[in-house]
């Protein structure tokens, strides 16, 4: 099976700090896909969206969920 780079490594290469959660814009910037693709994946359930309790609004995804999503892409 092909080894897929983990999102945390991709984010580091993109200059993002290490976090458990990433914004849609950060996911798009790191993967090179448009934000609309990330939003669409969240809307249809392919990428689980989560909102950390310290955030009031927005869409974020946990790094483990992003890795699982990337493996299915």
Coordinates of N, CA, C and O in Angstrom, one line a residue:
X1 N 0.8 -1.2 0.0 CA 0.0 0.0 0.0 C 0.9 1.2 0.0 O 1.9 1.3 0.7
X2 N 0.5 2.2 -0.7 CA 1.2 3.5 -0.8 C 1.2 4.2 0.5 O 0.2 4.3 1.2
X3 N 2.3 4.7 0.9 CA 2.4 5.5 2.2 C 2.0 6.9 1.9 O 2.5 7.6 1.0
X4 N 1.1 7.4 2.7 CA 0.6 8.7 2.5 C 1.1 9.6 3.6 O 1.2 9.2 4.8
X5 N 1.6 10.8 3.2 CA 2.1 11.7 4.2 C 1.0 12.1 5.2 O -0.1 12.4 4.8
X6 N 1.3 12.2 6.4 CA 0.4 12.6 7.4 C 0.2 14.1 7.3 O 1.1 14.9 7.0
X7 N -1.1 14.5 7.6 CA -1.4 16.0 7.5 C -0.5 16.8 8.4 O -0.1 17.9 8.0
X8 N -0.2 16.4 9.6 CA 0.7 17.1 10.5 C 2.0 17.5 9.8 O 2.5 18.6 9.9
X9 N 2.6 16.5 9.1 CA 3.8 16.7 8.4 C 3.6 17.7 7.2 O 4.5 18.6 6.9
X10 N 2.5 17.6 6.5 CA 2.2 18.5 5.4 C 2.0 19.9 5.9 O 2.5 20.9 5.3
X11 N 1.3 20.0 7.1 CA 1.1 21.4 7.7 C 2.4 22.0 8.1 O 2.6 23.2 7.9
X12 N 3.3 21.2 8.6 CA 4.6 21.7 9.1 C 5.4 22.2 7.9 O 6.0 23.3 7.9
X13 N 5.4 21.5 6.8 CA 6.0 21.9 5.5 C 5.4 23.2 5.0 O 6.1 24.0 4.4
X14 N 4.1 23.4 5.2 CA 3.4 24.6 4.7 C 3.6 25.7 5.7 O 3.1 26.8 5.4
X15 N 4.3 25.5 6.8 CA 4.6 26.6 7.7 C 3.6 26.8 8.8 O 3.6 27.9 9.5
X16 N 2.7 25.9 8.9 CA 1.6 26.0 10.0 C 2.1 25.4 11.3 O 2.9 24.5 11.3
X17 N 1.7 26.0 12.4 CA 2.0 25.5 13.7 C 1.3 24.1 13.9 O 0.3 23.8 13.3
X18 N 1.9 23.3 14.8 CA 1.3 22.0 15.1 C 0.1 22.2 16.0 O 0.2 22.8 17.0
X19 N -1.0 21.7 15.5 CA -2.3 21.9 16.2 C -3.1 20.6 16.1 O -2.9 19.8 15.1
X20 N -4.0 20.4 17.0 CA -4.9 19.2 16.9 C -6.0 19.5 15.9 O -6.5 18.6 15.3
X21 N -6.4 20.8 15.7 CA -7.4 21.2 14.8 C -6.9 22.2 13.8 O -6.1 23.0 14.1
X22 N -7.5 22.1 12.6 CA -7.1 23.0 11.6 C -8.4 23.6 10.9 O -9.4 22.9 10.7
X23 N -8.3 24.9 10.5 CA -9.4 25.6 9.8 C -9.5 25.1 8.4 O -8.5 24.6 7.8
X24 N -10.6 25.3 7.8 CA -10.8 24.9 6.4 C -9.8 25.6 5.5 O -9.2 25.0 4.6
X25 N -9.5 26.9 5.7 CA -8.5 27.6 4.9 C -7.1 27.0 5.1 O -6.4 26.9 4.1
X26 N -6.8 26.5 6.2 CA -5.5 25.9 6.5 C -5.4 24.5 5.8 O -4.4 24.1 5.2
X27 N -6.5 23.8 5.8 CA -6.6 22.5 5.2 C -6.4 22.7 3.6 O -5.7 22.0 3.0
X28 N -7.1 23.6 3.1 CA -7.1 23.9 1.7 C -5.7 24.4 1.3 O -5.1 23.9 0.3
X29 N -5.1 25.3 2.0 CA -3.8 25.7 1.7 C -2.7 24.6 1.7 O -1.9 24.5 0.9
X30 N -2.9 23.7 2.7 CA -1.9 22.6 2.9 C -2.0 21.6 1.8 O -1.1 21.1 1.3
X31 N -3.3 21.2 1.4 CA -3.5 20.2 0.5 C -3.4 20.7 -1.0 O -3.3 19.9 -1.9
X32 N -3.7 22.0 -1.2 CA -3.7 22.5 -2.5 C -5.1 22.4 -3.2 O -5.3 22.9 -4.3
X33 N -6.0 21.9 -2.4 CA -7.4 21.8 -2.9 C -8.1 23.1 -2.6 O -7.9 23.7 -1.6
X34 N -9.1 23.5 -3.4 CA -9.9 24.7 -3.1 C -10.7 24.5 -1.8 O -11.1 23.4 -1.4
X35 N -11.0 25.6 -1.1 CA -11.8 25.6 0.1 C -13.2 24.9 -0.1 O -13.7 24.2 0.7
X36 N -13.7 25.1 -1.4 CA -15.0 24.5 -1.7 C -15.0 23.0 -1.6 O -15.9 22.4 -1.3
X37 N -13.8 22.4 -2.0 CA -13.7 20.9 -1.9 C -13.7 20.5 -0.4 O -14.4 19.5 -0.1
X38 N -13.0 21.2 0.4 CA -13.0 20.9 1.9 C -14.4 21.1 2.5 O -14.9 20.2 3.2
X39 N -15.0 22.2 2.2 CA -16.4 22.5 2.7 C -17.3 21.4 2.2 O -18.2 20.9 2.9
X40 N -17.2 21.0 0.9 CA -18.1 20.0 0.3 C -17.9 18.6 1.0 O -18.9 17.9 1.3
X41 N -16.6 18.3 1.3 CA -16.4 17.0 2.0 C -16.9 17.0 3.4 O -17.4 16.0 3.9
X42 N -16.9 18.2 4.0 CA -17.6 18.3 5.4 C -19.1 18.2 5.3 O -19.7 17.5 6.1
X43 N -19.6 18.8 4.2 CA -21.1 18.8 4.1 C -21.6 17.4 3.8 O -22.7 17.1 4.3
X44 N -20.9 16.6 3.0 CA -21.4 15.3 2.7 C -20.9 14.2 3.7 O -21.2 13.0 3.5
X45 N -20.2 14.6 4.7 CA -19.8 13.7 5.7 C -18.5 13.0 5.5 O -18.1 12.1 6.3
X46 N -17.8 13.3 4.4 CA -16.5 12.6 4.1 C -15.4 13.1 5.1 O -14.5 12.3 5.4
X47 N -15.5 14.3 5.5 CA -14.5 14.9 6.4 C -15.3 15.4 7.6 O -16.2 16.3 7.5
X48 N -15.1 14.8 8.8 CA -15.8 15.2 10.0 C -15.4 16.6 10.4 O -14.2 16.9 10.6
X49 N -16.4 17.4 10.6 CA -16.1 18.8 11.1 C -16.3 18.8 12.6 O -17.2 18.1 13.1
X50 N -15.5 19.5 13.3 CA -15.6 19.6 14.7 C -15.3 21.0 15.1 O -14.6 21.7 14.4
X51 N -15.9 21.4 16.2 CA -15.6 22.8 16.7 C -15.1 22.6 18.2 O -15.8 22.2 19.1
X52 N -13.8 22.9 18.4 CA -13.3 22.8 19.7 C -14.1 23.7 20.7 O -14.6 24.7 20.3
X53 N -14.2 23.3 21.9 CA -15.0 24.0 22.9 C -14.5 25.4 23.1 O -15.3 26.3 23.5
X54 N -13.3 25.8 22.8 CA -12.8 27.1 23.0 C -13.2 28.0 21.8 O -13.0 29.2 21.9
X55 N -13.8 27.5 20.7 CA -14.2 28.3 19.6 C -15.7 28.4 19.7 O -16.5 27.5 20.1
X56 N -16.2 29.6 19.3 CA -17.6 29.9 19.3 C -18.3 29.5 17.9 O -19.5 29.1 17.9
X57 N -17.6 29.6 16.8 CA -18.1 29.3 15.5 C -17.0 29.0 14.5 O -15.8 29.2 14.8
X58 N -17.4 28.5 13.4 CA -16.4 28.2 12.4 C -16.4 26.7 12.1 O -17.2 25.9 12.7
X59 N -15.6 26.3 11.2 CA -15.5 24.9 10.8 C -14.0 24.5 10.9 O -13.1 25.1 10.3
X60 N -13.8 23.5 11.7 CA -12.4 22.9 11.8 C -12.5 21.4 11.7 O -13.6 20.8 11.8
X61 N -11.3 20.8 11.5 CA -11.3 19.3 11.5 C -10.1 18.9 12.3 O -9.0 19.6 12.3
X62 N -10.2 17.8 13.0 CA -9.1 17.2 13.8 C -8.1 16.6 12.9 O -8.5 16.0 11.9
X63 N -6.9 16.6 13.2 CA -5.8 16.1 12.4 C -6.0 14.6 12.1 O -5.8 14.2 11.0
X64 N -6.5 13.8 13.0 CA -6.8 12.4 12.8 C -7.9 12.2 11.7 O -7.8 11.3 10.9
X65 N -8.9 13.1 11.8 CA -10.0 13.0 10.8 C -9.5 13.5 9.4 O -9.9 12.9 8.4
X66 N -8.6 14.4 9.4 CA -8.0 14.9 8.1 C -7.2 13.7 7.5 O -7.3 13.5 6.3
X67 N -6.4 13.0 8.3 CA -5.6 11.9 7.8 C -6.5 10.8 7.2 O -6.2 10.3 6.1
X68 N -7.6 10.5 7.9 CA -8.5 9.5 7.4 C -9.2 9.9 6.1 O -9.3 9.1 5.2
X69 N -9.5 11.2 6.0 CA -10.1 11.8 4.8 C -9.1 11.7 3.6 O -9.5 11.3 2.5
X70 N -7.9 12.1 3.9 CA -6.8 12.0 2.8 C -6.6 10.6 2.3 O -6.4 10.4 1.1
X71 N -6.7 9.6 3.2 CA -6.5 8.2 2.8 C -7.6 7.8 1.9 O -7.4 6.9 1.0
X72 N -8.8 8.4 2.0 CA -10.0 8.0 1.2 C -10.0 8.8 -0.1 O -10.7 8.4 -1.0
X73 N -9.2 9.8 -0.2 CA -9.3 10.7 -1.5 C -8.6 10.0 -2.6 O -7.7 9.2 -2.5

